[in-house]
Coordinates of C-alpha atoms in Angstrom, one line a residue:
X1 CA 166.3 -49.0 316.5
X2 CA 164.6 -52.0 314.9
X3 CA 161.2 -50.7 315.8
X4 CA 162.0 -47.3 314.3
X5 CA 163.4 -48.6 311.0
X6 CA 160.9 -51.5 310.6
X7 CA 158.4 -49.5 308.5
X8 CA 161.3 -48.7 306.0
X9 CA 162.8 -52.2 305.7
X10 CA 161.3 -54.9 303.6
X11 CA 162.2 -58.3 305.1
X12 CA 161.2 -61.5 303.4
X13 CA 162.1 -65.1 303.9
X14 CA 164.0 -67.0 301.3
X15 CA 161.0 -69.3 300.7
X16 CA 158.8 -66.3 299.9
X17 CA 161.1 -65.2 297.2
X18 CA 162.6 -68.4 295.8
X19 CA 159.8 -71.0 295.9
X20 CA 161.7 -73.5 293.8
X21 CA 164.5 -74.0 296.4
X22 CA 164.4 -77.3 298.3
X23 CA 164.0 -77.3 302.1
X24 CA 167.2 -76.8 304.0
X25 CA 168.7 -80.0 305.4
X26 CA 170.9 -79.9 308.4
X27 CA 172.9 -82.9 309.6
X28 CA 175.1 -82.6 312.8
X29 CA 178.3 -84.5 312.4
X30 CA 180.8 -84.9 315.2
X31 CA 184.5 -85.2 314.6
X32 CA 187.0 -86.4 317.2
X33 CA 190.3 -84.4 317.3
X34 CA 193.6 -86.2 316.9
X35 CA 195.9 -86.4 320.0
X36 CA 198.2 -84.0 318.3
X37 CA 195.3 -81.6 317.7
X38 CA 194.2 -81.9 321.3
X39 CA 197.7 -81.1 322.5
X40 CA 197.8 -78.0 320.3
X41 CA 194.3 -76.9 321.6
X42 CA 195.4 -77.4 325.2
X43 CA 198.7 -75.5 324.7
X44 CA 196.7 -72.6 323.2
X45 CA 194.2 -72.6 326.0
X46 CA 196.9 -72.7 328.7
X47 CA 199.0 -70.0 327.0
X48 CA 196.1 -67.6 326.6
X49 CA 194.8 -68.3 330.1
X50 CA 198.1 -67.3 331.5
X51 CA 198.3 -64.1 329.4
X52 CA 194.7 -63.1 330.3
X53 CA 195.3 -63.6 334.0
X54 CA 198.6 -61.6 333.9
X55 CA 197.0 -58.8 332.0
X56 CA 193.9 -58.8 334.2
X57 CA 196.1 -58.6 337.3
X58 CA 198.1 -55.6 335.9
X59 CA 195.5 -53.7 333.8
X60 CA 192.1 -54.9 335.0
X61 CA 189.2 -56.8 333.4
X62 CA 188.3 -54.3 330.7
X63 CA 191.7 -54.7 329.0
X64 CA 191.5 -58.4 328.4
X65 CA 188.4 -58.6 326.3
X66 CA 190.4 -58.6 323.0
X67 CA 192.8 -61.2 324.3
X68 CA 189.9 -63.4 325.2
X69 CA 188.3 -63.1 321.8
X70 CA 191.6 -63.8 320.1
X71 CA 192.0 -66.9 322.3
X72 CA 188.5 -68.1 321.3
X73 CA 189.4 -67.5 317.6
X74 CA 192.6 -69.5 317.9
X75 CA 190.8 -72.4 319.7
X76 CA 188.2 -72.5 316.9
X77 CA 191.0 -72.6 314.3
X78 CA 192.7 -75.4 316.2
X79 CA 189.5 -77.4 316.0
X80 CA 189.1 -76.9 312.3
X81 CA 192.6 -76.8 310.9
X82 CA 195.6 -76.5 313.2
X83 CA 197.9 -75.9 310.2
X84 CA 196.1 -72.6 309.7
X85 CA 197.4 -71.3 313.0
X86 CA 200.5 -69.1 313.0
X87 CA 203.7 -70.9 314.1
X88 CA 202.0 -74.3 314.3
X89 CA 203.2 -77.3 312.3
X90 CA 200.5 -79.8 311.6
X91 CA 201.2 -82.1 308.6
X92 CA 198.1 -84.3 308.7
X93 CA 194.7 -83.6 307.2
X94 CA 192.5 -82.7 310.3
X95 CA 189.5 -84.9 311.0
X96 CA 187.1 -82.1 310.3
X97 CA 188.4 -81.6 306.8
X98 CA 188.5 -85.4 306.2
X99 CA 184.8 -85.6 307.2
X100 CA 184.0 -82.6 305.0
X101 CA 185.9 -84.2 302.1
X102 CA 184.0 -87.5 302.4
X103 CA 180.7 -85.6 302.4
X104 CA 181.6 -83.4 299.5
X105 CA 182.9 -86.3 297.5
X106 CA 179.6 -88.2 298.0
X107 CA 177.6 -85.1 296.9
X108 CA 179.8 -84.4 293.8
X109 CA 179.7 -88.1 292.7
X110 CA 175.9 -87.9 292.8
X111 CA 176.1 -85.0 290.3
X112 CA 175.1 -82.4 292.8
X113 CA 177.1 -79.3 293.7
X114 CA 177.9 -78.0 297.2
X115 CA 178.7 -74.7 299.0
X116 CA 181.4 -74.8 301.7
X117 CA 181.8 -71.8 304.0
X118 CA 184.6 -71.1 306.4
X119 CA 185.6 -68.1 308.4
X120 CA 189.3 -68.6 308.0
X121 CA 191.2 -67.9 304.7
X122 CA 193.9 -70.4 305.4
X123 CA 191.3 -73.1 306.0
X124 CA 189.6 -72.1 302.7
X125 CA 192.9 -72.5 300.9
X126 CA 193.7 -75.9 302.5
X127 CA 190.1 -77.2 301.8
X128 CA 190.3 -76.1 298.1
X129 CA 193.7 -77.8 297.8
X130 CA 192.4 -81.1 299.2
X131 CA 189.4 -81.1 296.9
X132 CA 191.4 -80.2 293.8
X133 CA 194.0 -82.9 294.6
X134 CA 191.0 -85.4 294.6
X135 CA 190.0 -84.2 291.1
X136 CA 186.9 -82.3 292.3
X137 CA 186.0 -79.2 290.4
X138 CA 186.5 -76.3 292.9
X139 CA 185.6 -72.6 292.7
X140 CA 187.0 -70.3 295.4
X141 CA 185.6 -66.9 296.6
X142 CA 187.1 -64.7 299.3
X143 CA 187.3 -61.0 300.1
X144 CA 190.3 -60.5 297.9
X145 CA 188.5 -61.6 294.7
X146 CA 187.5 -58.5 292.6
X147 CA 183.7 -58.0 291.9
X148 CA 184.0 -58.8 288.1
X149 CA 185.9 -61.9 288.8
X150 CA 183.4 -63.0 291.4
X151 CA 180.6 -62.8 288.9
X152 CA 182.6 -65.0 286.5
X153 CA 183.3 -67.5 289.2
X154 CA 179.6 -67.7 290.2
X155 CA 178.4 -68.0 286.6
X156 CA 181.0 -70.7 285.9
X157 CA 180.0 -72.6 289.1
X158 CA 176.3 -72.3 288.2
X159 CA 176.9 -73.5 284.6
X160 CA 179.0 -76.5 285.6
X161 CA 177.6 -79.9 284.5
X162 CA 177.9 -82.5 287.1
X163 CA 179.1 -81.8 290.6
X164 CA 181.3 -78.9 291.8
X165 CA 182.1 -77.2 295.0
X166 CA 182.1 -73.5 295.7
X167 CA 184.4 -72.8 298.7
X168 CA 184.0 -69.3 300.2
X169 CA 184.7 -67.2 303.3
X170 CA 181.7 -66.0 305.3
X171 CA 182.7 -62.3 304.8
X172 CA 182.5 -62.8 301.0
X173 CA 178.8 -63.2 301.4
X174 CA 178.6 -60.0 303.5
X175 CA 178.2 -61.8 306.9

């Protein structure tokens, strides 16, 4: 399909279009989960493992694919923000959000702005709340924000003097 549509699709790299953008900087940061978070992760893994095995024994391998994907999704949520999981009580700020907060605070204090992406709406809301409580100017975009309001949020973010943070879900950007 790619070969057939290639003559009709114009694909350019960001640096070909926006030459004034700085080079992308990536820094890998590792966060250790709390003991409580590890316990939640383990419980989810064991629970879904049991469900998958039972379903596979009764209905076959093809019927468990959705359960396996759901399990992976829940495990990823447990790593980021266990409080975002349904029926899970986790009162602490997770290490991943603490690390994010420290990085964002440093960026904003230097007068720069930051974009923060997440796949999970509950994590987005929790992140925005933590940043707002710290007095950081936060703008939020998610799939439920109407198009006109999105444009206003983006222009307000772009026009902000000093540092600010735009927190958005991946799907908002069309990914």
